[in-house]
PDB file of C-alpha atoms and ligand atoms in Angstrom:
ATOM      1  CA  UNK A   1       0.000   0.000   0.000  1.00 86.00           C
ATOM      2  CA  UNK A   2       1.600   3.285  -1.140  1.00 90.00           C
ATOM      3  CA  UNK A   3       1.802   5.704   1.829  1.00 86.00           C
ATOM      4  CA  UNK A   4       4.252   8.136   0.226  1.00 94.00           C
ATOM      5  CA  UNK A   5       5.784   8.738  -3.192  1.00 97.00           C
ATOM      6  CA  UNK A   6       9.531   9.231  -3.192  1.00 98.00           C
ATOM      7  CA  UNK A   7      10.634   7.228  -6.251  1.00 98.00           C
ATOM      8  CA  UNK A   8       8.851   5.645  -9.212  1.00 98.00           C
ATOM      9  CA  UNK A   9       9.456   2.254  -7.565  1.00 97.00           C
ATOM     10  CA  UNK A  10       7.078   3.247  -4.737  1.00 97.00           C
ATOM     11  CA  UNK A  11       4.199   2.568  -7.128  1.00 97.00           C
ATOM     12  CA  UNK A  12       2.933  -0.945  -6.402  1.00 96.00           C
ATOM     13  CA  UNK A  13       2.210  -1.443 -10.134  1.00 97.00           C
ATOM     14  CA  UNK A  14       3.401   1.016 -12.802  1.00 98.00           C
ATOM     15  CA  UNK A  15       1.105  -0.339 -15.497  1.00 98.00           C
ATOM     16  CA  UNK A  16      -1.915  -0.030 -13.224  1.00 98.00           C
ATOM     17  CA  UNK A  17      -0.933   3.559 -12.313  1.00 98.00           C
ATOM     18  CA  UNK A  18      -0.584   4.430 -16.020  1.00 98.00           C
ATOM     19  CA  UNK A  19      -4.053   3.026 -16.736  1.00 98.00           C
ATOM     20  CA  UNK A  20      -5.485   4.943 -13.779  1.00 98.00           C
ATOM     21  CA  UNK A  21      -3.887   8.123 -15.172  1.00 98.00           C
ATOM     22  CA  UNK A  22      -5.496   7.544 -18.556  1.00 98.00           C
ATOM     23  CA  UNK A  23      -8.887   6.903 -16.932  1.00 98.00           C
ATOM     24  CA  UNK A  24      -8.603  10.113 -14.883  1.00 98.00           C
ATOM     25  CA  UNK A  25      -7.685  12.026 -18.032  1.00 98.00           C
ATOM     26  CA  UNK A  26     -11.010  10.968 -19.576  1.00 98.00           C
ATOM     27  CA  UNK A  27     -12.984  12.018 -16.494  1.00 98.00           C
ATOM     28  CA  UNK A  28     -10.811  14.271 -14.276  1.00 98.00           C
ATOM     29  CA  UNK A  29     -13.553  15.146 -11.772  1.00 98.00           C
ATOM     30  CA  UNK A  30     -14.788  11.570 -11.240  1.00 98.00           C
ATOM     31  CA  UNK A  31     -13.277  11.516  -7.729  1.00 98.00           C
ATOM     32  CA  UNK A  32     -13.855  15.174  -6.866  1.00 97.00           C
ATOM     33  CA  UNK A  33     -14.924  14.386  -3.306  1.00 96.00           C
ATOM     34  CA  UNK A  34     -11.907  12.166  -2.405  1.00 96.00           C
ATOM     35  CA  UNK A  35     -10.125  15.253  -1.104  1.00 97.00           C
ATOM     36  CA  UNK A  36     -12.953  17.115   0.592  1.00 97.00           C
ATOM     37  CA  UNK A  37     -11.581  18.949   3.660  1.00 98.00           C
ATOM     38  CA  UNK A  38      -8.038  17.782   2.808  1.00 98.00           C
ATOM     39  CA  UNK A  39      -5.059  20.089   2.305  1.00 98.00           C
ATOM     40  CA  UNK A  40      -1.895  19.529   0.267  1.00 98.00           C
ATOM     41  CA  UNK A  41       1.103  21.614   1.323  1.00 98.00           C
ATOM     42  CA  UNK A  42       3.498  22.275  -1.560  1.00 98.00           C
ATOM     43  CA  UNK A  43       6.969  23.388  -0.488  1.00 98.00           C
ATOM     44  CA  UNK A  44       9.394  24.632  -3.137  1.00 98.00           C
ATOM     45  CA  UNK A  45      13.102  25.035  -2.480  1.00 97.00           C
ATOM     46  CA  UNK A  46      13.605  25.539  -6.261  1.00 97.00           C
ATOM     47  CA  UNK A  47      11.646  27.077  -9.177  1.00 97.00           C
ATOM     48  CA  UNK A  48       8.902  25.278 -11.103  1.00 98.00           C
ATOM     49  CA  UNK A  49       6.250  25.850 -13.727  1.00 98.00           C
ATOM     50  CA  UNK A  50       4.818  22.430 -14.603  1.00 98.00           C
ATOM     51  CA  UNK A  51       5.171  20.679 -11.255  1.00 98.00           C
ATOM     52  CA  UNK A  52       3.576  23.530  -9.368  1.00 98.00           C
ATOM     53  CA  UNK A  53       0.623  24.088 -11.688  1.00 98.00           C
ATOM     54  CA  UNK A  54      -0.068  20.464 -12.633  1.00 98.00           C
ATOM     55  CA  UNK A  55       0.001  19.310  -9.013  1.00 98.00           C
ATOM     56  CA  UNK A  56      -2.358  22.128  -8.018  1.00 98.00           C
ATOM     57  CA  UNK A  57      -4.625  21.189 -10.936  1.00 98.00           C
ATOM     58  CA  UNK A  58      -4.542  17.528  -9.842  1.00 98.00           C
ATOM     59  CA  UNK A  59      -5.519  18.605  -6.325  1.00 98.00           C
ATOM     60  CA  UNK A  60      -8.408  20.722  -7.703  1.00 98.00           C
ATOM     61  CA  UNK A  61      -9.723  17.696  -9.614  1.00 98.00           C
ATOM     62  CA  UNK A  62      -9.818  15.733  -6.348  1.00 98.00           C
ATOM     63  CA  UNK A  63     -11.350  18.508  -4.265  1.00 98.00           C
ATOM     64  CA  UNK A  64      -8.091  18.999  -2.319  1.00 98.00           C
ATOM     65  CA  UNK A  65      -7.109  22.527  -1.201  1.00 98.00           C
ATOM     66  CA  UNK A  66      -3.470  23.544  -1.698  1.00 98.00           C
ATOM     67  CA  UNK A  67      -1.068  25.742   0.246  1.00 98.00           C
ATOM     68  CA  UNK A  68       2.055  26.713  -1.696  1.00 98.00           C
ATOM     69  CA  UNK A  69       5.243  28.123  -0.204  1.00 97.00           C
ATOM     70  CA  UNK A  70       8.527  29.075  -1.846  1.00 96.00           C
ATOM     71  CA  UNK A  71      11.247  28.439   0.673  1.00 91.00           C
ATOM     72  CA  UNK A  72      13.831  30.296  -1.422  1.00 85.00           C
ATOM     73  CA  UNK A  73      12.277  33.695  -0.728  1.00 88.00           C
ATOM     74  CA  UNK A  74       9.173  33.380   1.481  1.00 91.00           C
ATOM     75  CA  UNK A  75       9.882  31.089   4.413  1.00 90.00           C
ATOM     76  CA  UNK A  76      12.464  31.189   7.186  1.00 94.00           C
ATOM     77  CA  UNK A  77      15.745  29.572   6.155  1.00 95.00           C
ATOM     78  CA  UNK A  78      15.785  26.047   7.607  1.00 97.00           C
ATOM     79  CA  UNK A  79      18.444  24.385   9.736  1.00 97.00           C
ATOM     80  CA  UNK A  80      18.691  20.635   9.107  1.00 96.00           C
ATOM     81  CA  UNK A  81      21.594  19.701  11.403  1.00 95.00           C
ATOM     82  CA  UNK A  82      20.917  18.635  14.971  1.00 95.00           C
ATOM     83  CA  UNK A  83      22.735  20.173  17.891  1.00 96.00           C
ATOM     84  CA  UNK A  84      23.887  23.324  16.122  1.00 96.00           C
ATOM     85  CA  UNK A  85      23.883  26.686  17.875  1.00 97.00           C
ATOM     86  CA  UNK A  86      21.604  28.559  15.471  1.00 97.00           C
ATOM     87  CA  UNK A  87      23.397  31.896  15.482  1.00 96.00           C
ATOM     88  CA  UNK A  88      23.713  32.176  11.677  1.00 94.00           C
ATOM     89  CA  UNK A  89      21.275  32.836   8.847  1.00 93.00           C
ATOM     90  CA  UNK A  90      19.090  29.767   9.470  1.00 95.00           C
ATOM     91  CA  UNK A  91      16.164  30.853  11.654  1.00 95.00           C
ATOM     92  CA  UNK A  92      14.006  27.736  11.946  1.00 97.00           C
ATOM     93  CA  UNK A  93      14.821  24.077  12.585  1.00 98.00           C
ATOM     94  CA  UNK A  94      13.322  21.351  10.402  1.00 98.00           C
ATOM     95  CA  UNK A  95      11.994  19.649  13.566  1.00 98.00           C
ATOM     96  CA  UNK A  96       9.594  22.535  14.250  1.00 98.00           C
ATOM     97  CA  UNK A  97       8.906  23.400  10.590  1.00 98.00           C
ATOM     98  CA  UNK A  98       7.911  19.848   9.612  1.00 98.00           C
ATOM     99  CA  UNK A  99       5.797  19.392  12.749  1.00 98.00           C
ATOM    100  CA  UNK A 100       3.997  22.699  12.174  1.00 98.00           C
ATOM    101  CA  UNK A 101       3.311  21.992   8.465  1.00 98.00           C
ATOM    102  CA  UNK A 102       1.912  18.595   9.509  1.00 98.00           C
ATOM    103  CA  UNK A 103      -0.767  20.359  11.579  1.00 98.00           C
ATOM    104  CA  UNK A 104      -1.991  22.491   8.656  1.00 98.00           C
ATOM    105  CA  UNK A 105      -1.792  19.859   5.914  1.00 98.00           C
ATOM    106  CA  UNK A 106      -2.782  16.242   5.292  1.00 98.00           C
ATOM    107  CA  UNK A 107      -0.070  15.588   2.689  1.00 98.00           C
ATOM    108  CA  UNK A 108       3.125  17.522   1.957  1.00 98.00           C
ATOM    109  CA  UNK A 109       4.867  17.686  -1.428  1.00 98.00           C
ATOM    110  CA  UNK A 110       8.467  18.869  -1.634  1.00 98.00           C
ATOM    111  CA  UNK A 111      10.815  20.080  -4.363  1.00 98.00           C
ATOM    112  CA  UNK A 112      14.483  20.225  -3.351  1.00 98.00           C
ATOM    113  CA  UNK A 113      17.108  19.857  -6.089  1.00 98.00           C
ATOM    114  CA  UNK A 114      20.650  18.539  -5.849  1.00 98.00           C
ATOM    115  CA  UNK A 115      23.373  20.995  -4.865  1.00 97.00           C
ATOM    116  CA  UNK A 116      25.681  19.288  -7.412  1.00 98.00           C
ATOM    117  CA  UNK A 117      28.641  20.230  -5.212  1.00 97.00           C
ATOM    118  CA  UNK A 118      28.615  17.271  -2.777  1.00 97.00           C
ATOM    119  CA  UNK A 119      27.552  13.889  -4.196  1.00 97.00           C
ATOM    120  CA  UNK A 120      27.365  12.153  -0.835  1.00 97.00           C
ATOM    121  CA  UNK A 121      25.153  14.863   0.653  1.00 96.00           C
ATOM    122  CA  UNK A 122      22.908  15.001  -2.411  1.00 98.00           C
ATOM    123  CA  UNK A 123      22.444  11.235  -2.314  1.00 98.00           C
ATOM    124  CA  UNK A 124      21.420  11.478   1.342  1.00 97.00           C
ATOM    125  CA  UNK A 125      18.403  13.563   0.190  1.00 98.00           C
ATOM    126  CA  UNK A 126      18.646  15.694   3.317  1.00 96.00           C
ATOM    127  CA  UNK A 127      15.597  17.914   2.703  1.00 97.00           C
ATOM    128  CA  UNK A 128      13.225  15.151   1.597  1.00 97.00           C
ATOM    129  CA  UNK A 129      14.413  12.666   4.219  1.00 97.00           C
ATOM    130  CA  UNK A 130      14.229  15.267   6.995  1.00 97.00           C
ATOM    131  CA  UNK A 131      10.594  15.996   6.171  1.00 97.00           C
ATOM    132  CA  UNK A 132       9.905  12.251   6.133  1.00 97.00           C
ATOM    133  CA  UNK A 133      11.563  11.986   9.540  1.00 97.00           C
ATOM    134  CA  UNK A 134       9.939  14.940  11.262  1.00 98.00           C
ATOM    135  CA  UNK A 135       6.558  15.323   9.499  1.00 98.00           C
ATOM    136  CA  UNK A 136       3.668  13.169  10.627  1.00 97.00           C
ATOM    137  CA  UNK A 137       1.926  13.237   7.224  1.00 98.00           C
ATOM    138  CA  UNK A 138       2.692  11.511   3.873  1.00 98.00           C
ATOM    139  CA  UNK A 139       5.391  13.049   1.658  1.00 98.00           C
ATOM    140  CA  UNK A 140       5.346  13.363  -2.144  1.00 98.00           C
ATOM    141  CA  UNK A 141       8.558  14.004  -4.080  1.00 98.00           C
ATOM    142  CA  UNK A 142       8.138  16.888  -6.553  1.00 98.00           C
ATOM    143  CA  UNK A 143      11.807  16.425  -7.655  1.00 98.00           C
ATOM    144  CA  UNK A 144      14.532  15.747  -5.197  1.00 98.00           C
ATOM    145  CA  UNK A 145      18.301  15.523  -5.567  1.00 98.00           C
ATOM    146  CA  UNK A 146      18.162  12.110  -7.233  1.00 98.00           C
ATOM    147  CA  UNK A 147      14.599  11.491  -8.445  1.00 98.00           C
ATOM    148  CA  UNK A 148      11.655  13.075 -10.277  1.00 98.00           C
ATOM    149  CA  UNK A 149       9.039  10.333 -10.096  1.00 98.00           C
ATOM    150  CA  UNK A 150       5.993  12.491 -10.976  1.00 98.00           C
ATOM    151  CA  UNK A 151       7.724  13.307 -14.262  1.00 99.00           C
ATOM    152  CA  UNK A 152       8.533   9.638 -14.866  1.00 99.00           C
ATOM    153  CA  UNK A 153       4.921   8.598 -14.280  1.00 98.00           C
ATOM    154  CA  UNK A 154       3.700  11.307 -16.688  1.00 99.00           C
ATOM    155  CA  UNK A 155       6.255  10.050 -19.228  1.00 99.00           C
ATOM    156  CA  UNK A 156       5.010   6.471 -18.800  1.00 99.00           C
ATOM    157  CA  UNK A 157       1.441   7.665 -19.412  1.00 99.00           C
ATOM    158  CA  UNK A 158       2.593   9.534 -22.535  1.00 99.00           C
ATOM    159  CA  UNK A 159       4.502   6.522 -23.885  1.00 99.00           C
ATOM    160  CA  UNK A 160       1.431   4.341 -23.364  1.00 98.00           C
ATOM    161  CA  UNK A 161      -0.748   6.859 -25.226  1.00 98.00           C
ATOM    162  CA  UNK A 162       1.527   7.071 -28.259  1.00 98.00           C
ATOM    163  CA  UNK A 163       3.078   3.593 -28.440  1.00 98.00           C
ATOM    164  CA  UNK A 164       2.031   1.444 -31.384  1.00 98.00           C
ATOM    165  CA  UNK A 165       4.489  -1.453 -30.861  1.00 98.00           C
ATOM    166  CA  UNK A 166       4.474  -4.519 -28.644  1.00 98.00           C
ATOM    167  CA  UNK A 167       8.069  -3.798 -27.618  1.00 98.00           C
ATOM    168  CA  UNK A 168       9.098  -0.252 -28.592  1.00 98.00           C
ATOM    169  CA  UNK A 169      12.691   0.947 -28.752  1.00 98.00           C
ATOM    170  CA  UNK A 170      13.145   3.781 -26.256  1.00 99.00           C
ATOM    171  CA  UNK A 171      16.326   5.870 -26.224  1.00 99.00           C
ATOM    172  CA  UNK A 172      17.351   8.206 -23.427  1.00 99.00           C
ATOM    173  CA  UNK A 173      19.994  10.477 -24.862  1.00 99.00           C
ATOM    174  CA  UNK A 174      22.153  13.024 -23.101  1.00 98.00           C
ATOM    175  CA  UNK A 175      22.012  16.430 -24.806  1.00 98.00           C
ATOM    176  CA  UNK A 176      24.044  19.619 -24.348  1.00 98.00           C
ATOM    177  CA  UNK A 177      23.254  22.426 -21.906  1.00 97.00           C
ATOM    178  CA  UNK A 178      25.218  25.480 -20.747  1.00 96.00           C
ATOM    179  CA  UNK A 179      24.526  24.869 -17.043  1.00 97.00           C
ATOM    180  CA  UNK A 180      25.189  21.895 -14.780  1.00 98.00           C
ATOM    181  CA  UNK A 181      21.871  20.076 -14.365  1.00 98.00           C
ATOM    182  CA  UNK A 182      20.921  17.297 -11.913  1.00 98.00           C
ATOM    183  CA  UNK A 183      20.477  13.599 -12.721  1.00 98.00           C
ATOM    184  CA  UNK A 184      16.964  13.304 -11.236  1.00 98.00           C
ATOM    185  CA  UNK A 185      14.986  13.173 -14.502  1.00 98.00           C
ATOM    186  CA  UNK A 186      17.432  10.785 -16.193  1.00 98.00           C
ATOM    187  CA  UNK A 187      17.437   8.552 -13.106  1.00 98.00           C
ATOM    188  CA  UNK A 188      13.655   8.344 -12.772  1.00 98.00           C
ATOM    189  CA  UNK A 189      13.072   7.946 -16.514  1.00 99.00           C
ATOM    190  CA  UNK A 190      15.591   5.056 -16.520  1.00 98.00           C
ATOM    191  CA  UNK A 191      13.980   3.363 -13.533  1.00 98.00           C
ATOM    192  CA  UNK A 192      10.551   3.769 -15.125  1.00 98.00           C
ATOM    193  CA  UNK A 193      11.496   2.379 -18.570  1.00 98.00           C
ATOM    194  CA  UNK A 194      13.248  -0.563 -16.882  1.00 98.00           C
ATOM    195  CA  UNK A 195       9.751  -1.552 -15.664  1.00 98.00           C
ATOM    196  CA  UNK A 196       8.272  -1.487 -19.205  1.00 98.00           C
ATOM    197  CA  UNK A 197       8.415  -4.139 -21.895  1.00 98.00           C
ATOM    198  CA  UNK A 198      10.786  -2.076 -24.059  1.00 98.00           C
ATOM    199  CA  UNK A 199      14.153  -2.196 -25.778  1.00 98.00           C
ATOM    200  CA  UNK A 200      15.851   0.522 -23.720  1.00 98.00           C
ATOM    201  CA  UNK A 201      19.188   2.177 -24.533  1.00 98.00           C
ATOM    202  CA  UNK A 202      20.916   5.119 -22.851  1.00 99.00           C
ATOM    203  CA  UNK A 203      23.338   7.161 -24.958  1.00 98.00           C
ATOM    204  CA  UNK A 204      25.789   9.586 -23.403  1.00 98.00           C
ATOM    205  CA  UNK A 205      29.272  10.935 -24.101  1.00 98.00           C
ATOM    206  CA  UNK A 206      32.239   9.563 -22.119  1.00 98.00           C
ATOM    207  CA  UNK A 207      32.221  10.960 -18.587  1.00 98.00           C
ATOM    208  CA  UNK A 208      28.439  11.466 -18.520  1.00 98.00           C
ATOM    209  CA  UNK A 209      27.432   7.930 -17.497  1.00 98.00           C
ATOM    210  CA  UNK A 210      24.560   7.960 -14.986  1.00 98.00           C
ATOM    211  CA  UNK A 211      24.892   6.267 -11.593  1.00 98.00           C
ATOM    212  CA  UNK A 212      25.563   2.572 -12.452  1.00 98.00           C
ATOM    213  CA  UNK A 213      23.313   1.544  -9.544  1.00 98.00           C
ATOM    214  CA  UNK A 214      20.458   3.116 -11.509  1.00 98.00           C
ATOM    215  CA  UNK A 215      21.371   2.095 -15.053  1.00 98.00           C
ATOM    216  CA  UNK A 216      21.904  -1.525 -13.916  1.00 98.00           C
ATOM    217  CA  UNK A 217      21.721  -3.856 -16.921  1.00 97.00           C
ATOM    218  CA  UNK A 218      20.496  -1.171 -19.335  1.00 98.00           C
ATOM    219  CA  UNK A 219      22.929  -0.789 -22.264  1.00 98.00           C
ATOM    220  CA  UNK A 220      24.752   2.549 -22.023  1.00 98.00           C
ATOM    221  CA  UNK A 221      26.460   3.506 -25.306  1.00 98.00           C
ATOM    222  CA  UNK A 222      28.735   6.324 -26.438  1.00 98.00           C
ATOM    223  CA  UNK A 223      27.464   6.527 -30.021  1.00 98.00           C
ATOM    224  CA  UNK A 224      24.305   8.646 -30.142  1.00 98.00           C
ATOM    225  CA  UNK A 225      23.557   7.980 -33.820  1.00 98.00           C
ATOM    226  CA  UNK A 226      23.846   4.214 -33.392  1.00 98.00           C
ATOM    227  CA  UNK A 227      21.468   4.393 -30.415  1.00 98.00           C
ATOM    228  CA  UNK A 228      18.918   6.439 -32.366  1.00 98.00           C
ATOM    229  CA  UNK A 229      18.707   3.906 -35.205  1.00 98.00           C
ATOM    230  CA  UNK A 230      15.241   2.343 -35.243  1.00 98.00           C
ATOM    231  CA  UNK A 231      14.083   4.206 -32.118  1.00 98.00           C
ATOM    232  CA  UNK A 232      10.355   4.692 -31.496  1.00 98.00           C
ATOM    233  CA  UNK A 233      10.786   7.200 -28.651  1.00 99.00           C
ATOM    234  CA  UNK A 234      13.711   9.569 -28.135  1.00 99.00           C
ATOM    235  CA  UNK A 235      13.936  11.207 -24.717  1.00 99.00           C
ATOM    236  CA  UNK A 236      16.520  13.990 -24.621  1.00 98.00           C
ATOM    237  CA  UNK A 237      17.881  15.295 -21.346  1.00 98.00           C
ATOM    238  CA  UNK A 238      20.995  16.972 -20.091  1.00 98.00           C
ATOM    239  CA  UNK A 239      22.710  16.067 -16.869  1.00 98.00           C
ATOM    240  CA  UNK A 240      26.111  16.977 -15.495  1.00 98.00           C
ATOM    241  CA  UNK A 241      28.868  14.434 -14.955  1.00 98.00           C
ATOM    242  CA  UNK A 242      28.146  11.898 -12.212  1.00 98.00           C
ATOM    243  CA  UNK A 243      31.686  10.507 -11.920  1.00 98.00           C
ATOM    244  CA  UNK A 244      33.237  14.013 -11.854  1.00 98.00           C
ATOM    245  CA  UNK A 245      30.270  15.132  -9.832  1.00 98.00           C
ATOM    246  CA  UNK A 246      28.640  18.406 -10.918  1.00 98.00           C
ATOM    247  CA  UNK A 247      31.113  19.133 -13.716  1.00 98.00           C
ATOM    248  CA  UNK A 248      30.359  20.166 -17.307  1.00 98.00           C
ATOM    249  CA  UNK A 249      32.871  18.244 -19.446  1.00 98.00           C
ATOM    250  CA  UNK A 250      31.935  19.592 -22.882  1.00 95.00           C
ATOM    251  CA  UNK A 251      30.126  22.609 -24.327  1.00 89.00           C
ATOM    252  CA  UNK A 252      29.942  21.693 -28.040  1.00 96.00           C
ATOM    253  CA  UNK A 253      26.670  21.001 -29.875  1.00 96.00           C
ATOM    254  CA  UNK A 254      27.561  17.575 -31.281  1.00 98.00           C
ATOM    255  CA  UNK A 255      24.896  15.828 -29.170  1.00 98.00           C
ATOM    256  CA  UNK A 256      22.096  18.355 -29.900  1.00 98.00           C
ATOM    257  CA  UNK A 257      18.990  16.621 -31.301  1.00 98.00           C
ATOM    258  CA  UNK A 258      18.433  17.622 -34.928  1.00 98.00           C
ATOM    259  CA  UNK A 259      15.924  16.595 -37.573  1.00 98.00           C
ATOM    260  CA  UNK A 260      18.797  14.858 -39.424  1.00 98.00           C
ATOM    261  CA  UNK A 261      19.393  12.640 -36.390  1.00 98.00           C
ATOM    262  CA  UNK A 262      15.664  11.997 -35.942  1.00 98.00           C
ATOM    263  CA  UNK A 263      15.663  10.606 -39.524  1.00 98.00           C
ATOM    264  CA  UNK A 264      17.716   7.670 -38.191  1.00 98.00           C
ATOM    265  CA  UNK A 265      14.739   6.622 -36.065  1.00 98.00           C
ATOM    266  CA  UNK A 266      11.432   4.925 -36.918  1.00 98.00           C
ATOM    267  CA  UNK A 267       9.753   8.348 -37.054  1.00 98.00           C
ATOM    268  CA  UNK A 268      10.326   8.456 -33.322  1.00 98.00           C
ATOM    269  CA  UNK A 269       8.341  10.584 -30.952  1.00 98.00           C
ATOM    270  CA  UNK A 270      10.531  13.222 -29.324  1.00 99.00           C
ATOM    271  CA  UNK A 271      10.227  13.677 -25.563  1.00 99.00           C
ATOM    272  CA  UNK A 272      11.680  16.106 -23.022  1.00 98.00           C
ATOM    273  CA  UNK A 273      10.485  17.010 -19.527  1.00 98.00           C
ATOM    274  CA  UNK A 274      10.737  20.808 -20.125  1.00 98.00           C
ATOM    275  CA  UNK A 275      11.899  23.481 -19.673  1.00 98.00           C
ATOM    276  CA  UNK A 276      14.049  23.048 -22.786  1.00 98.00           C
ATOM    277  CA  UNK A 277      16.615  25.399 -24.276  1.00 98.00           C
ATOM    278  CA  UNK A 278      15.811  25.575 -27.980  1.00 98.00           C
ATOM    279  CA  UNK A 279      18.703  25.125 -30.426  1.00 98.00           C
ATOM    280  CA  UNK A 280      20.902  23.912 -27.570  1.00 98.00           C
ATOM    281  CA  UNK A 281      19.213  20.662 -26.451  1.00 98.00           C
ATOM    282  CA  UNK A 282      17.135  20.228 -29.622  1.00 98.00           C
ATOM    283  CA  UNK A 283      16.530  22.348 -32.699  1.00 98.00           C
ATOM    284  CA  UNK A 284      13.379  24.361 -33.394  1.00 98.00           C
ATOM    285  CA  UNK A 285      12.627  21.894 -36.173  1.00 98.00           C
ATOM    286  CA  UNK A 286      12.584  18.936 -33.753  1.00 98.00           C
ATOM    287  CA  UNK A 287      10.483  20.773 -31.196  1.00 98.00           C
ATOM    288  CA  UNK A 288       8.031  22.165 -33.765  1.00 98.00           C
ATOM    289  CA  UNK A 289       7.590  18.765 -35.423  1.00 98.00           C
ATOM    290  CA  UNK A 290       4.294  16.896 -34.971  1.00 98.00           C
ATOM    291  CA  UNK A 291       6.402  14.083 -33.490  1.00 98.00           C
ATOM    292  CA  UNK A 292       7.345  16.215 -30.480  1.00 98.00           C
ATOM    293  CA  UNK A 293       5.330  15.157 -27.403  1.00 99.00           C
ATOM    294  CA  UNK A 294       6.631  17.735 -24.942  1.00 98.00           C
ATOM    295  CA  UNK A 295       3.290  19.529 -24.505  1.00 98.00           C
ATOM    296  CA  UNK A 296       1.423  16.232 -24.106  1.00 98.00           C
ATOM    297  CA  UNK A 297       3.974  15.151 -21.457  1.00 98.00           C
ATOM    298  CA  UNK A 298       3.355  18.363 -19.533  1.00 98.00           C
ATOM    299  CA  UNK A 299      -0.409  17.766 -19.751  1.00 98.00           C
ATOM    300  CA  UNK A 300       0.017  14.263 -18.354  1.00 99.00           C
ATOM    301  CA  UNK A 301       1.819  15.683 -15.312  1.00 99.00           C
ATOM    302  CA  UNK A 302      -1.662  16.555 -13.993  1.00 99.00           C
ATOM    303  CA  UNK A 303      -2.938  12.985 -14.234  1.00 98.00           C
ATOM    304  CA  UNK A 304       0.273  11.505 -12.851  1.00 98.00           C
ATOM    305  CA  UNK A 305      -0.027  13.769  -9.809  1.00 98.00           C
ATOM    306  CA  UNK A 306      -3.719  12.932  -9.538  1.00 98.00           C
ATOM    307  CA  UNK A 307      -3.033   9.170  -9.440  1.00 98.00           C
ATOM    308  CA  UNK A 308      -0.414   9.654  -6.729  1.00 98.00           C
ATOM    309  CA  UNK A 309      -2.420  12.087  -4.597  1.00 98.00           C
ATOM    310  CA  UNK A 310      -5.618  10.012  -4.864  1.00 98.00           C
ATOM    311  CA  UNK A 311      -3.793   6.806  -3.914  1.00 97.00           C
ATOM    312  CA  UNK A 312      -2.154   8.429  -0.890  1.00 97.00           C
ATOM    313  CA  UNK A 313      -5.424   9.976   0.295  1.00 96.00           C
ATOM    314  CA  UNK A 314      -7.275   6.686  -0.105  1.00 94.00           C
ATOM    315  CA  UNK A 315      -4.538   4.842   1.804  1.00 90.00           C
ATOM    316  CA  UNK A 316      -5.191   7.223   4.663  1.00 77.00           C
TER     317      UNK A 316
HETATM  318  N1  LIG B   1       9.379  19.116 -15.842  1.00 51.08           N
HETATM  319  C1  LIG B   1       9.271  19.837 -14.697  1.00 51.08           C
HETATM  320  O1  LIG B   1       9.386  19.314 -13.593  1.00 51.08           O
HETATM  321  O2  LIG B   1       8.994  21.157 -14.921  1.00 51.08           O
HETATM  322  P1  LIG B   1       9.111  22.292 -13.816  1.00 51.08           P
HETATM  323  O3  LIG B   1      10.553  22.321 -13.362  1.00 51.08           O
HETATM  324  O4  LIG B   1       8.705  23.567 -14.512  1.00 51.08           O
HETATM  325  O5  LIG B   1       8.205  21.962 -12.686  1.00 51.08           O
END
């Protein structure tokens, strides 16, 4: 029974969750009284467009009220360490903050990205884990240091909607970006596709291999064009180096997704979680093509969040 949603593997059955998402999409208000008199607290330590709005929309569909707070500029700066003399900039301890939020809300959703400066600390998921420890209500991950499971569930729903094959070829390809980005989307997409009946390949330049504990037995190749051959879905995403943690190792455009490269595929659908930097990650032509599913993915974020929120509320 799912009591909280921290990674895509918390779903008891991905396929069932995808089908529930598709059912909710057909009739979003079918369970509009599930959340009567319930409140979802949404705490953001980082910016968001899709996660914030789609999760609020999902809550509206279920009759759940939302409270949204940006910790970067609205709340007191939180102290997470125990035993510190709080004489610095951090005004409130997580012990009180999490306990207080738990009195106002029935579920709390948290976005807290990786610092990308300290791998060990990022992998400890300090913010998310501290709320789990000190809050007395269920926690939903709205993108943490290492995982973005709401995105992965929306991507699974989108793949199901557009797949025409028994066993599609799905390629996750690294793409360029001027800033160091976290691994969360790549990690959760990988974990999600590993649960599907799919031929899954990850392509990345040398030095950009994802955490091997996550990629597991999935083939990870260094030749992007070879990976794209015969693909049915191409998911582009940048992430910084994992082995040289947080570093950008190259700034050239060789791995940018172009229409020429997409011609190597089986008229593949193009996917990206957004936001995307045009003509850096993928060209205008790729993004403007009818094969681009980025807007549909963003739409499915609502139904992914709705499946998760409904399940947690029903599990009490
Ligand atoms: N894809 C995604 O999580 O978008 P936001 O960062 O805008 O929420």
